[in-house]
Amino acid sequence: ALSGGVAGDVGQALLADDVDTATRLAKHWMNVFPNSYYLEIQRTGKANELRYNQQIIQLADSHNLPLVATNSVCFLNKDDHEAHEERVCIRDGLTLADPRRKICYSQEQYLRSADEMTKLFSDLPQALQNSVEISKRCTKKLELGDSYLPNFPTPQGKSVEEYLSDLS
């Protein structure tokens, strides 16, 4: 389980300068996900990220909580940023020049190589190592052509549609 970085509950508490709540939340999630909860750190140049990163490193250090280096990927290559912004504008019904447009993405949110991540987080080798450890836990061999659907039991043998319609 990852903390969600700046947007997660721990990150939002830190940005509100509420270290006590951030600590309480982080410890809560560590109890819910023992040995499987990580505080995310990213370096994409987005708003509030630098302040958050300083605080999340302090929180991790002071409470012996694990950090993980991540990158919020929204497009494949760095050169795809402008096309991504155009798609966001189309979705929002705005133009690139519209003063009402919020800038929510940075050009650093592309799929970085392992070498790029290693250089970017060279000062936090444990955060890099934790990303490797998480990837090892998430490895699953899939056979092409086989379906992998979740087991979604419903009460009294009802279909999913019947069950969901009863909820509304």
GROMACS .gro file of C-alpha atoms in nm:
model
  168
    1ALA     CA    1   0.000   0.000   0.000
    2LEU     CA    2   0.133   0.341  -0.094
    3SER     CA    3   0.056   0.666   0.088
    4GLY     CA    4  -0.058   0.858  -0.219
    5GLY     CA    5   0.216   1.118  -0.196
    6VAL     CA    6   0.104   1.481  -0.184
    7ALA     CA    7  -0.259   1.384  -0.256
    8GLY     CA    8  -0.283   1.116   0.016
    9ASP     CA    9  -0.417   1.172   0.365
   10VAL     CA   10  -0.068   1.178   0.519
   11GLY     CA   11   0.051   1.423   0.252
   12GLN     CA   12  -0.249   1.649   0.298
   13ALA     CA   13  -0.194   1.655   0.676
   14LEU     CA   14   0.172   1.747   0.623
   15LEU     CA   15   0.081   2.025   0.382
   16ALA     CA   16  -0.163   2.156   0.646
   17ASP     CA   17   0.134   2.159   0.888
   18ASP     CA   18  -0.039   1.897   1.104
   19VAL     CA   19   0.251   1.663   1.175
   20ASP     CA   20   0.066   1.493   1.461
   21THR     CA   21  -0.220   1.389   1.234
   22ALA     CA   22   0.021   1.283   0.960
   23THR     CA   23   0.208   1.068   1.211
   24ARG     CA   24  -0.112   0.916   1.348
   25LEU     CA   25  -0.237   0.838   0.997
   26ALA     CA   26   0.094   0.686   0.886
   27LYS     CA   27   0.106   0.464   1.194
   28HIS     CA   28  -0.258   0.364   1.140
   29TRP     CA   29  -0.184   0.255   0.781
   30MET     CA   30   0.130   0.073   0.898
   31ASN     CA   31  -0.094  -0.129   1.132
   32VAL     CA   32  -0.349  -0.198   0.858
   33PHE     CA   33  -0.075  -0.302   0.613
   34PRO     CA   34   0.206  -0.443   0.830
   35ASN     CA   35   0.541  -0.446   0.646
   36SER     CA   36   0.355  -0.333   0.333
   37TYR     CA   37   0.287   0.040   0.374
   38TYR     CA   38   0.523   0.294   0.218
   39LEU     CA   39   0.541   0.672   0.222
   40GLU     CA   40   0.565   0.792  -0.137
   41ILE     CA   41   0.813   1.050  -0.250
   42GLN     CA   42   0.808   1.196  -0.601
   43ARG     CA   43   1.012   1.457  -0.783
   44THR     CA   44   0.799   1.577  -1.071
   45GLY     CA   45   0.816   1.952  -1.001
   46LYS     CA   46   0.449   1.986  -0.914
   47ALA     CA   47   0.310   2.244  -0.672
   48ASN     CA   48   0.382   2.179  -0.302
   49GLU     CA   49   0.601   1.882  -0.385
   50LEU     CA   50   0.927   2.025  -0.249
   51ARG     CA   51   0.770   2.121   0.086
   52TYR     CA   52   0.595   1.783   0.107
   53ASN     CA   53   0.916   1.595   0.024
   54GLN     CA   54   1.107   1.770   0.300
   55GLN     CA   55   0.834   1.686   0.549
   56ILE     CA   56   0.783   1.324   0.438
   57ILE     CA   57   1.157   1.256   0.469
   58GLN     CA   58   1.152   1.399   0.823
   59LEU     CA   59   0.845   1.190   0.911
   60ALA     CA   60   1.003   0.873   0.771
   61ASP     CA   61   1.332   0.937   0.952
   62SER     CA   62   1.180   1.030   1.288
   63HIS     CA   63   0.942   0.731   1.300
   64ASN     CA   64   1.145   0.473   1.106
   65LEU     CA   65   0.884   0.449   0.830
   66PRO     CA   66   0.980   0.326   0.481
   67LEU     CA   67   0.995   0.564   0.185
   68VAL     CA   68   0.943   0.457  -0.175
   69ALA     CA   69   1.047   0.652  -0.483
   70THR     CA   70   0.763   0.673  -0.735
   71ASN     CA   71   0.674   0.879  -1.040
   72SER     CA   72   0.316   0.971  -1.118
   73VAL     CA   73   0.319   0.861  -1.482
   74CYS     CA   74   0.062   1.019  -1.713
   75PHE     CA   75   0.230   0.975  -2.051
   76LEU     CA   76   0.500   0.755  -2.199
   77ASN     CA   77   0.767   1.000  -2.320
   78LYS     CA   78   0.867   1.346  -2.201
   79ASP     CA   79   0.778   1.481  -2.545
   80ASP     CA   80   0.418   1.365  -2.495
   81HIS     CA   81   0.347   1.631  -2.230
   82GLU     CA   82   0.198   1.885  -2.471
   83ALA     CA   83  -0.035   1.628  -2.628
   84HIS     CA   84  -0.138   1.521  -2.279
   85GLU     CA   85  -0.219   1.882  -2.187
   86GLU     CA   86  -0.425   1.914  -2.508
   87ARG     CA   87  -0.624   1.603  -2.416
   88VAL     CA   88  -0.686   1.744  -2.067
   89CYS     CA   89  -0.813   2.068  -2.222
   90ILE     CA   90  -1.045   1.878  -2.455
   91ARG     CA   91  -1.180   1.680  -2.159
   92ASP     CA   92  -1.232   2.000  -1.957
   93GLY     CA   93  -1.376   2.201  -2.248
   94LEU     CA   94  -1.096   2.458  -2.229
   95THR     CA   95  -0.810   2.576  -2.449
   96LEU     CA   96  -0.441   2.583  -2.364
   97ALA     CA   97  -0.455   2.964  -2.345
   98ASP     CA   98  -0.763   2.976  -2.120
   99PRO     CA   99  -0.677   3.165  -1.799
  100ARG     CA  100  -0.922   2.944  -1.605
  101ARG     CA  101  -0.720   2.635  -1.690
  102LYS     CA  102  -0.548   2.474  -1.392
  103ILE     CA  103  -0.205   2.327  -1.453
  104CYS     CA  104  -0.227   1.986  -1.284
  105TYR     CA  105   0.053   1.797  -1.461
  106SER     CA  106   0.422   1.852  -1.517
  107GLN     CA  107   0.637   1.746  -1.810
  108GLU     CA  108   0.824   1.518  -1.567
  109GLN     CA  109   0.530   1.277  -1.538
  110TYR     CA  110   0.654   1.048  -1.812
  111LEU     CA  111   0.771   0.689  -1.772
  112ARG     CA  112   1.124   0.741  -1.646
  113SER     CA  113   1.391   0.479  -1.698
  114ALA     CA  114   1.555   0.299  -1.407
  115ASP     CA  115   1.869   0.506  -1.468
  116GLU     CA  116   1.673   0.831  -1.453
  117MET     CA  117   1.505   0.728  -1.128
  118THR     CA  118   1.840   0.621  -0.982
  119LYS     CA  119   1.993   0.961  -1.058
  120LEU     CA  120   1.686   1.151  -0.937
  121PHE     CA  121   1.679   0.972  -0.601
  122SER     CA  122   2.052   0.908  -0.554
  123ASP     CA  123   2.028   1.073  -0.213
  124LEU     CA  124   1.758   0.824  -0.103
  125PRO     CA  125   1.890   0.479  -0.196
  126GLN     CA  126   1.650   0.304   0.043
  127ALA     CA  127   1.350   0.464  -0.135
  128LEU     CA  128   1.481   0.321  -0.461
  129GLN     CA  129   1.541  -0.020  -0.305
  130ASN     CA  130   1.186  -0.021  -0.170
  131SER     CA  131   1.048   0.032  -0.521
  132VAL     CA  132   1.237  -0.279  -0.628
  133GLU     CA  133   1.107  -0.476  -0.329
  134ILE     CA  134   0.748  -0.373  -0.407
  135SER     CA  135   0.787  -0.475  -0.771
  136LYS     CA  136   0.909  -0.819  -0.660
  137ARG     CA  137   0.593  -0.862  -0.452
  138CYS     CA  138   0.373  -0.762  -0.745
  139THR     CA  139   0.514  -1.002  -1.000
  140LYS     CA  140   0.247  -1.234  -1.140
  141LYS     CA  141   0.287  -1.460  -1.440
  142LEU     CA  142  -0.015  -1.442  -1.668
  143GLU     CA  143  -0.094  -1.685  -1.945
  144LEU     CA  144  -0.219  -1.510  -2.256
  145GLY     CA  145  -0.569  -1.616  -2.354
  146ASP     CA  146  -0.677  -1.700  -1.997
  147SER     CA  147  -0.930  -1.481  -1.816
  148TYR     CA  148  -0.849  -1.350  -1.471
  149LEU     CA  149  -1.169  -1.215  -1.323
  150PRO     CA  150  -1.226  -1.137  -0.956
  151ASN     CA  151  -1.450  -1.359  -0.747
  152PHE     CA  152  -1.751  -1.141  -0.667
  153PRO     CA  153  -1.994  -1.351  -0.463
  154THR     CA  154  -2.344  -1.213  -0.425
  155PRO     CA  155  -2.598  -1.303  -0.157
  156GLN     CA  156  -2.867  -1.565  -0.219
  157GLY     CA  157  -2.727  -1.655  -0.560
  158LYS     CA  158  -2.835  -1.323  -0.717
  159SER     CA  159  -2.662  -1.195  -1.027
  160VAL     CA  160  -2.436  -0.892  -0.991
  161GLU     CA  161  -2.696  -0.679  -1.172
  162GLU     CA  162  -2.972  -0.789  -0.932
  163TYR     CA  163  -2.750  -0.733  -0.631
  164LEU     CA  164  -2.647  -0.383  -0.743
  165SER     CA  165  -3.004  -0.284  -0.828
  166ASP     CA  166  -3.112  -0.389  -0.479
  167LEU     CA  167  -2.852  -0.151  -0.334
  168SER     CA  168  -2.993   0.153  -0.513
   0.00000   0.00000   0.00000
